[in-house]
């Protein structure tokens, strides 16, 4: 059970460093590296009251809220109690698949489907817009961004978060970072 208020669960500052990667290890395509290196702190989209999106961490409390029907768990909502433009992320848990790519409407939160793998919540998300940065360093992404997130709770007070980033539009390879 992942219910309750949480703080953390990702990176806000430097996803490479915070995610356990070595400096320069992110497999950026040349155009993406050039874009990241040219971005200025004052251009950070979050400073203009837009959602951070994922895999960033909101510095304010957030929570998982589960919704069920007679058939079982249907949706998990990630509710940001402050910041992130009051964002609510919806994760479908009813066994559906993603819509075809040509039917996706790119959004800040993308289209998320989830499942439980033992005690780990696994979230698969596609359909992001290109309006947010992956961290404060300005790591870019494209509308091809595909995230696989894994949330687990090794003990009562700890939420472990791992994200696998697959974006052939911005990176030469898939990469994974882990956060406590």
PDB file of C-alpha atoms in Angstrom:
ATOM      1  CA  UNK A   1       0.000   0.000   0.000  1.00  0.00           C
ATOM      2  CA  UNK A   2       1.512   3.324  -1.069  1.00  0.00           C
ATOM      3  CA  UNK A   3      -1.264   5.497   0.381  1.00  0.00           C
ATOM      4  CA  UNK A   4      -0.410   8.563   2.388  1.00  0.00           C
ATOM      5  CA  UNK A   5       1.473  11.799   1.934  1.00  0.00           C
ATOM      6  CA  UNK A   6       4.950  11.643   0.400  1.00  0.00           C
ATOM      7  CA  UNK A   7       7.718  14.117  -0.335  1.00  0.00           C
ATOM      8  CA  UNK A   8      10.389  13.176  -2.834  1.00  0.00           C
ATOM      9  CA  UNK A   9      10.333  10.306  -5.271  1.00  0.00           C
ATOM     10  CA  UNK A  10      12.555  11.566  -8.061  1.00  0.00           C
ATOM     11  CA  UNK A  11      14.922  14.335  -8.994  1.00  0.00           C
ATOM     12  CA  UNK A  12      14.381  18.038  -9.204  1.00  0.00           C
ATOM     13  CA  UNK A  13      17.936  19.349  -9.458  1.00  0.00           C
ATOM     14  CA  UNK A  14      20.082  17.046 -11.603  1.00  0.00           C
ATOM     15  CA  UNK A  15      18.509  13.761 -12.703  1.00  0.00           C
ATOM     16  CA  UNK A  16      21.863  12.360 -13.787  1.00  0.00           C
ATOM     17  CA  UNK A  17      23.573  12.940 -10.412  1.00  0.00           C
ATOM     18  CA  UNK A  18      20.504  12.273  -8.246  1.00  0.00           C
ATOM     19  CA  UNK A  19      19.667   9.108 -10.193  1.00  0.00           C
ATOM     20  CA  UNK A  20      23.044   7.499  -9.546  1.00  0.00           C
ATOM     21  CA  UNK A  21      24.594   8.125 -12.962  1.00  0.00           C
ATOM     22  CA  UNK A  22      28.102   9.446 -13.530  1.00  0.00           C
ATOM     23  CA  UNK A  23      28.607  12.985 -14.925  1.00  0.00           C
ATOM     24  CA  UNK A  24      28.178  12.924 -18.696  1.00  0.00           C
ATOM     25  CA  UNK A  25      26.616   9.446 -18.638  1.00  0.00           C
ATOM     26  CA  UNK A  26      23.203  10.503 -19.970  1.00  0.00           C
ATOM     27  CA  UNK A  27      23.181   9.304 -23.586  1.00  0.00           C
ATOM     28  CA  UNK A  28      21.997  12.584 -25.116  1.00  0.00           C
ATOM     29  CA  UNK A  29      21.799  13.039 -28.851  1.00  0.00           C
ATOM     30  CA  UNK A  30      23.954  16.007 -29.986  1.00  0.00           C
ATOM     31  CA  UNK A  31      20.972  18.335 -30.553  1.00  0.00           C
ATOM     32  CA  UNK A  32      19.569  17.480 -27.092  1.00  0.00           C
ATOM     33  CA  UNK A  33      22.915  18.132 -25.374  1.00  0.00           C
ATOM     34  CA  UNK A  34      23.224  21.451 -27.192  1.00  0.00           C
ATOM     35  CA  UNK A  35      19.681  22.424 -26.151  1.00  0.00           C
ATOM     36  CA  UNK A  36      20.271  21.445 -22.502  1.00  0.00           C
ATOM     37  CA  UNK A  37      23.545  23.369 -22.397  1.00  0.00           C
ATOM     38  CA  UNK A  38      21.881  26.469 -23.848  1.00  0.00           C
ATOM     39  CA  UNK A  39      18.982  26.568 -21.381  1.00  0.00           C
ATOM     40  CA  UNK A  40      18.993  29.243 -18.698  1.00  0.00           C
ATOM     41  CA  UNK A  41      17.663  28.905 -15.155  1.00  0.00           C
ATOM     42  CA  UNK A  42      15.243  31.802 -15.665  1.00  0.00           C
ATOM     43  CA  UNK A  43      13.634  29.909 -18.576  1.00  0.00           C
ATOM     44  CA  UNK A  44      12.700  26.924 -16.362  1.00  0.00           C
ATOM     45  CA  UNK A  45       9.037  26.190 -17.257  1.00  0.00           C
ATOM     46  CA  UNK A  46       8.125  25.355 -13.651  1.00  0.00           C
ATOM     47  CA  UNK A  47       8.930  28.942 -12.615  1.00  0.00           C
ATOM     48  CA  UNK A  48       5.923  29.986 -14.706  1.00  0.00           C
ATOM     49  CA  UNK A  49       3.444  27.822 -12.752  1.00  0.00           C
ATOM     50  CA  UNK A  50       3.433  24.907 -15.158  1.00  0.00           C
ATOM     51  CA  UNK A  51       3.545  21.289 -13.969  1.00  0.00           C
ATOM     52  CA  UNK A  52       6.937  19.688 -13.383  1.00  0.00           C
ATOM     53  CA  UNK A  53       5.528  16.442 -14.763  1.00  0.00           C
ATOM     54  CA  UNK A  54       7.486  13.221 -14.308  1.00  0.00           C
ATOM     55  CA  UNK A  55      10.078  11.996 -13.497  1.00  0.00           C
ATOM     56  CA  UNK A  56      10.699  15.183 -11.554  1.00  0.00           C
ATOM     57  CA  UNK A  57       9.893  15.411  -7.879  1.00  0.00           C
ATOM     58  CA  UNK A  58       7.560  18.044  -6.568  1.00  0.00           C
ATOM     59  CA  UNK A  59       9.187  19.638  -3.482  1.00  0.00           C
ATOM     60  CA  UNK A  60       5.761  19.721  -1.806  1.00  0.00           C
ATOM     61  CA  UNK A  61       3.712  16.832  -0.386  1.00  0.00           C
ATOM     62  CA  UNK A  62       1.786  14.623  -2.779  1.00  0.00           C
ATOM     63  CA  UNK A  63      -0.196  11.413  -2.346  1.00  0.00           C
ATOM     64  CA  UNK A  64      -1.499   8.327  -4.089  1.00  0.00           C
ATOM     65  CA  UNK A  65      -5.297   8.020  -3.931  1.00  0.00           C
ATOM     66  CA  UNK A  66      -6.876   4.775  -5.106  1.00  0.00           C
ATOM     67  CA  UNK A  67     -10.298   4.458  -6.714  1.00  0.00           C
ATOM     68  CA  UNK A  68     -12.081   1.128  -7.090  1.00  0.00           C
ATOM     69  CA  UNK A  69     -15.203  -0.312  -8.661  1.00  0.00           C
ATOM     70  CA  UNK A  70     -16.966  -3.592  -7.965  1.00  0.00           C
ATOM     71  CA  UNK A  71     -14.463  -5.169 -10.393  1.00  0.00           C
ATOM     72  CA  UNK A  72     -11.474  -3.974  -8.367  1.00  0.00           C
ATOM     73  CA  UNK A  73      -8.899  -1.185  -8.448  1.00  0.00           C
ATOM     74  CA  UNK A  74      -9.635   1.056 -11.418  1.00  0.00           C
ATOM     75  CA  UNK A  75      -7.517   4.184 -11.059  1.00  0.00           C
ATOM     76  CA  UNK A  76      -4.731   5.611  -8.943  1.00  0.00           C
ATOM     77  CA  UNK A  77      -4.510   9.384  -8.757  1.00  0.00           C
ATOM     78  CA  UNK A  78      -1.339  11.222  -7.832  1.00  0.00           C
ATOM     79  CA  UNK A  79      -2.538  14.404  -6.165  1.00  0.00           C
ATOM     80  CA  UNK A  80      -0.156  17.293  -5.591  1.00  0.00           C
ATOM     81  CA  UNK A  81      -1.232  19.132  -2.470  1.00  0.00           C
ATOM     82  CA  UNK A  82       0.751  22.247  -3.308  1.00  0.00           C
ATOM     83  CA  UNK A  83       2.835  23.278  -6.297  1.00  0.00           C
ATOM     84  CA  UNK A  84       2.871  21.533  -9.676  1.00  0.00           C
ATOM     85  CA  UNK A  85       0.030  23.811 -10.747  1.00  0.00           C
ATOM     86  CA  UNK A  86      -2.331  21.734  -8.590  1.00  0.00           C
ATOM     87  CA  UNK A  87      -1.706  18.796 -10.898  1.00  0.00           C
ATOM     88  CA  UNK A  88      -3.564  15.516 -10.669  1.00  0.00           C
ATOM     89  CA  UNK A  89      -2.080  12.561 -12.499  1.00  0.00           C
ATOM     90  CA  UNK A  90      -4.350   9.670 -13.461  1.00  0.00           C
ATOM     91  CA  UNK A  91      -3.019   6.102 -13.710  1.00  0.00           C
ATOM     92  CA  UNK A  92      -5.424   3.567 -15.190  1.00  0.00           C
ATOM     93  CA  UNK A  93      -5.233   0.242 -13.331  1.00  0.00           C
ATOM     94  CA  UNK A  94      -8.066  -1.558 -15.128  1.00  0.00           C
ATOM     95  CA  UNK A  95      -5.989  -3.497 -17.659  1.00  0.00           C
ATOM     96  CA  UNK A  96      -6.419  -1.127 -20.587  1.00  0.00           C
ATOM     97  CA  UNK A  97      -3.605  -0.421 -23.033  1.00  0.00           C
ATOM     98  CA  UNK A  98      -2.389   2.901 -24.382  1.00  0.00           C
ATOM     99  CA  UNK A  99      -4.374   4.361 -27.274  1.00  0.00           C
ATOM    100  CA  UNK A 100      -2.683   4.251 -30.679  1.00  0.00           C
ATOM    101  CA  UNK A 101       0.020   6.918 -31.002  1.00  0.00           C
ATOM    102  CA  UNK A 102      -1.975   8.862 -33.609  1.00  0.00           C
ATOM    103  CA  UNK A 103      -4.886   9.135 -31.141  1.00  0.00           C
ATOM    104  CA  UNK A 104      -2.849  10.394 -28.150  1.00  0.00           C
ATOM    105  CA  UNK A 105      -3.299  14.003 -27.159  1.00  0.00           C
ATOM    106  CA  UNK A 106       0.108  15.043 -25.743  1.00  0.00           C
ATOM    107  CA  UNK A 107      -0.231  16.371 -22.187  1.00  0.00           C
ATOM    108  CA  UNK A 108       1.942  17.319 -19.208  1.00  0.00           C
ATOM    109  CA  UNK A 109       1.230  13.983 -17.482  1.00  0.00           C
ATOM    110  CA  UNK A 110       0.927  11.732 -20.537  1.00  0.00           C
ATOM    111  CA  UNK A 111      -1.248   8.620 -20.646  1.00  0.00           C
ATOM    112  CA  UNK A 112      -0.426   6.269 -17.757  1.00  0.00           C
ATOM    113  CA  UNK A 113      -1.372   2.647 -17.253  1.00  0.00           C
ATOM    114  CA  UNK A 114      -0.311   0.741 -14.189  1.00  0.00           C
ATOM    115  CA  UNK A 115      -0.126  -2.680 -12.631  1.00  0.00           C
ATOM    116  CA  UNK A 116       1.160  -4.267  -9.465  1.00  0.00           C
ATOM    117  CA  UNK A 117       4.260  -6.454  -9.649  1.00  0.00           C
ATOM    118  CA  UNK A 118       4.143  -7.957  -6.161  1.00  0.00           C
ATOM    119  CA  UNK A 119       4.442  -4.961  -3.818  1.00  0.00           C
ATOM    120  CA  UNK A 120       5.774  -2.665  -6.565  1.00  0.00           C
ATOM    121  CA  UNK A 121       3.565  -0.263  -8.504  1.00  0.00           C
ATOM    122  CA  UNK A 122       4.719  -0.233 -12.155  1.00  0.00           C
ATOM    123  CA  UNK A 123       3.549   2.717 -14.275  1.00  0.00           C
ATOM    124  CA  UNK A 124       3.968   2.855 -18.059  1.00  0.00           C
ATOM    125  CA  UNK A 125       3.480   6.332 -19.548  1.00  0.00           C
ATOM    126  CA  UNK A 126       3.508   7.726 -23.099  1.00  0.00           C
ATOM    127  CA  UNK A 127       1.910  10.757 -24.742  1.00  0.00           C
ATOM    128  CA  UNK A 128       3.842  13.610 -23.147  1.00  0.00           C
ATOM    129  CA  UNK A 129       4.048  17.117 -24.524  1.00  0.00           C
ATOM    130  CA  UNK A 130       7.481  18.730 -24.905  1.00  0.00           C
ATOM    131  CA  UNK A 131       6.803  21.692 -22.609  1.00  0.00           C
ATOM    132  CA  UNK A 132       8.624  20.558 -19.449  1.00  0.00           C
ATOM    133  CA  UNK A 133      12.218  19.788 -18.487  1.00  0.00           C
ATOM    134  CA  UNK A 134      13.222  16.465 -16.923  1.00  0.00           C
ATOM    135  CA  UNK A 135      15.196  18.368 -14.262  1.00  0.00           C
ATOM    136  CA  UNK A 136      16.360  21.864 -13.342  1.00  0.00           C
ATOM    137  CA  UNK A 137      19.445  21.331 -15.531  1.00  0.00           C
ATOM    138  CA  UNK A 138      17.140  21.478 -18.564  1.00  0.00           C
ATOM    139  CA  UNK A 139      17.333  17.830 -19.685  1.00  0.00           C
ATOM    140  CA  UNK A 140      15.141  17.732 -22.786  1.00  0.00           C
ATOM    141  CA  UNK A 141      12.807  15.112 -24.158  1.00  0.00           C
ATOM    142  CA  UNK A 142      10.553  14.730 -27.180  1.00  0.00           C
ATOM    143  CA  UNK A 143       7.017  13.542 -27.747  1.00  0.00           C
ATOM    144  CA  UNK A 144       8.526  10.052 -28.154  1.00  0.00           C
ATOM    145  CA  UNK A 145       9.237   9.941 -24.394  1.00  0.00           C
ATOM    146  CA  UNK A 146       8.215   6.624 -22.811  1.00  0.00           C
ATOM    147  CA  UNK A 147       8.656   6.144 -19.056  1.00  0.00           C
ATOM    148  CA  UNK A 148       8.485   3.013 -16.961  1.00  0.00           C
ATOM    149  CA  UNK A 149       8.308   3.933 -13.280  1.00  0.00           C
ATOM    150  CA  UNK A 150       8.564   1.552 -10.330  1.00  0.00           C
ATOM    151  CA  UNK A 151       7.408   2.604  -6.860  1.00  0.00           C
ATOM    152  CA  UNK A 152       8.052   0.339  -3.896  1.00  0.00           C
ATOM    153  CA  UNK A 153       7.993   0.740  -0.149  1.00  0.00           C
ATOM    154  CA  UNK A 154      10.855  -1.197   1.474  1.00  0.00           C
ATOM    155  CA  UNK A 155       9.742   0.011   4.902  1.00  0.00           C
ATOM    156  CA  UNK A 156       6.971   2.148   6.350  1.00  0.00           C
ATOM    157  CA  UNK A 157       8.802   5.467   5.960  1.00  0.00           C
ATOM    158  CA  UNK A 158      10.621   4.923   2.653  1.00  0.00           C
ATOM    159  CA  UNK A 159       9.364   5.232  -0.899  1.00  0.00           C
ATOM    160  CA  UNK A 160      11.785   3.885  -3.477  1.00  0.00           C
ATOM    161  CA  UNK A 161      11.442   5.203  -7.037  1.00  0.00           C
ATOM    162  CA  UNK A 162      13.098   3.943 -10.201  1.00  0.00           C
ATOM    163  CA  UNK A 163      12.481   5.336 -13.662  1.00  0.00           C
ATOM    164  CA  UNK A 164      13.511   4.005 -17.045  1.00  0.00           C
ATOM    165  CA  UNK A 165      13.604   6.675 -19.750  1.00  0.00           C
ATOM    166  CA  UNK A 166      13.207   5.660 -23.382  1.00  0.00           C
ATOM    167  CA  UNK A 167      13.160   8.565 -25.826  1.00  0.00           C
ATOM    168  CA  UNK A 168      14.813   7.826 -29.180  1.00  0.00           C
ATOM    169  CA  UNK A 169      14.156  11.431 -30.171  1.00  0.00           C
ATOM    170  CA  UNK A 170      16.526  12.819 -27.508  1.00  0.00           C
ATOM    171  CA  UNK A 171      18.705   9.921 -26.297  1.00  0.00           C
ATOM    172  CA  UNK A 172      20.891   7.352 -28.025  1.00  0.00           C
ATOM    173  CA  UNK A 173      19.902   4.630 -25.540  1.00  0.00           C
ATOM    174  CA  UNK A 174      17.401   3.843 -22.819  1.00  0.00           C
ATOM    175  CA  UNK A 175      18.616   4.738 -19.328  1.00  0.00           C
ATOM    176  CA  UNK A 176      17.492   4.151 -15.736  1.00  0.00           C
ATOM    177  CA  UNK A 177      17.831   6.164 -12.535  1.00  0.00           C
ATOM    178  CA  UNK A 178      16.929   5.280  -8.961  1.00  0.00           C
ATOM    179  CA  UNK A 179      15.857   7.532  -6.107  1.00  0.00           C
ATOM    180  CA  UNK A 180      14.886   7.279  -2.424  1.00  0.00           C
TER     181      UNK A 180
END
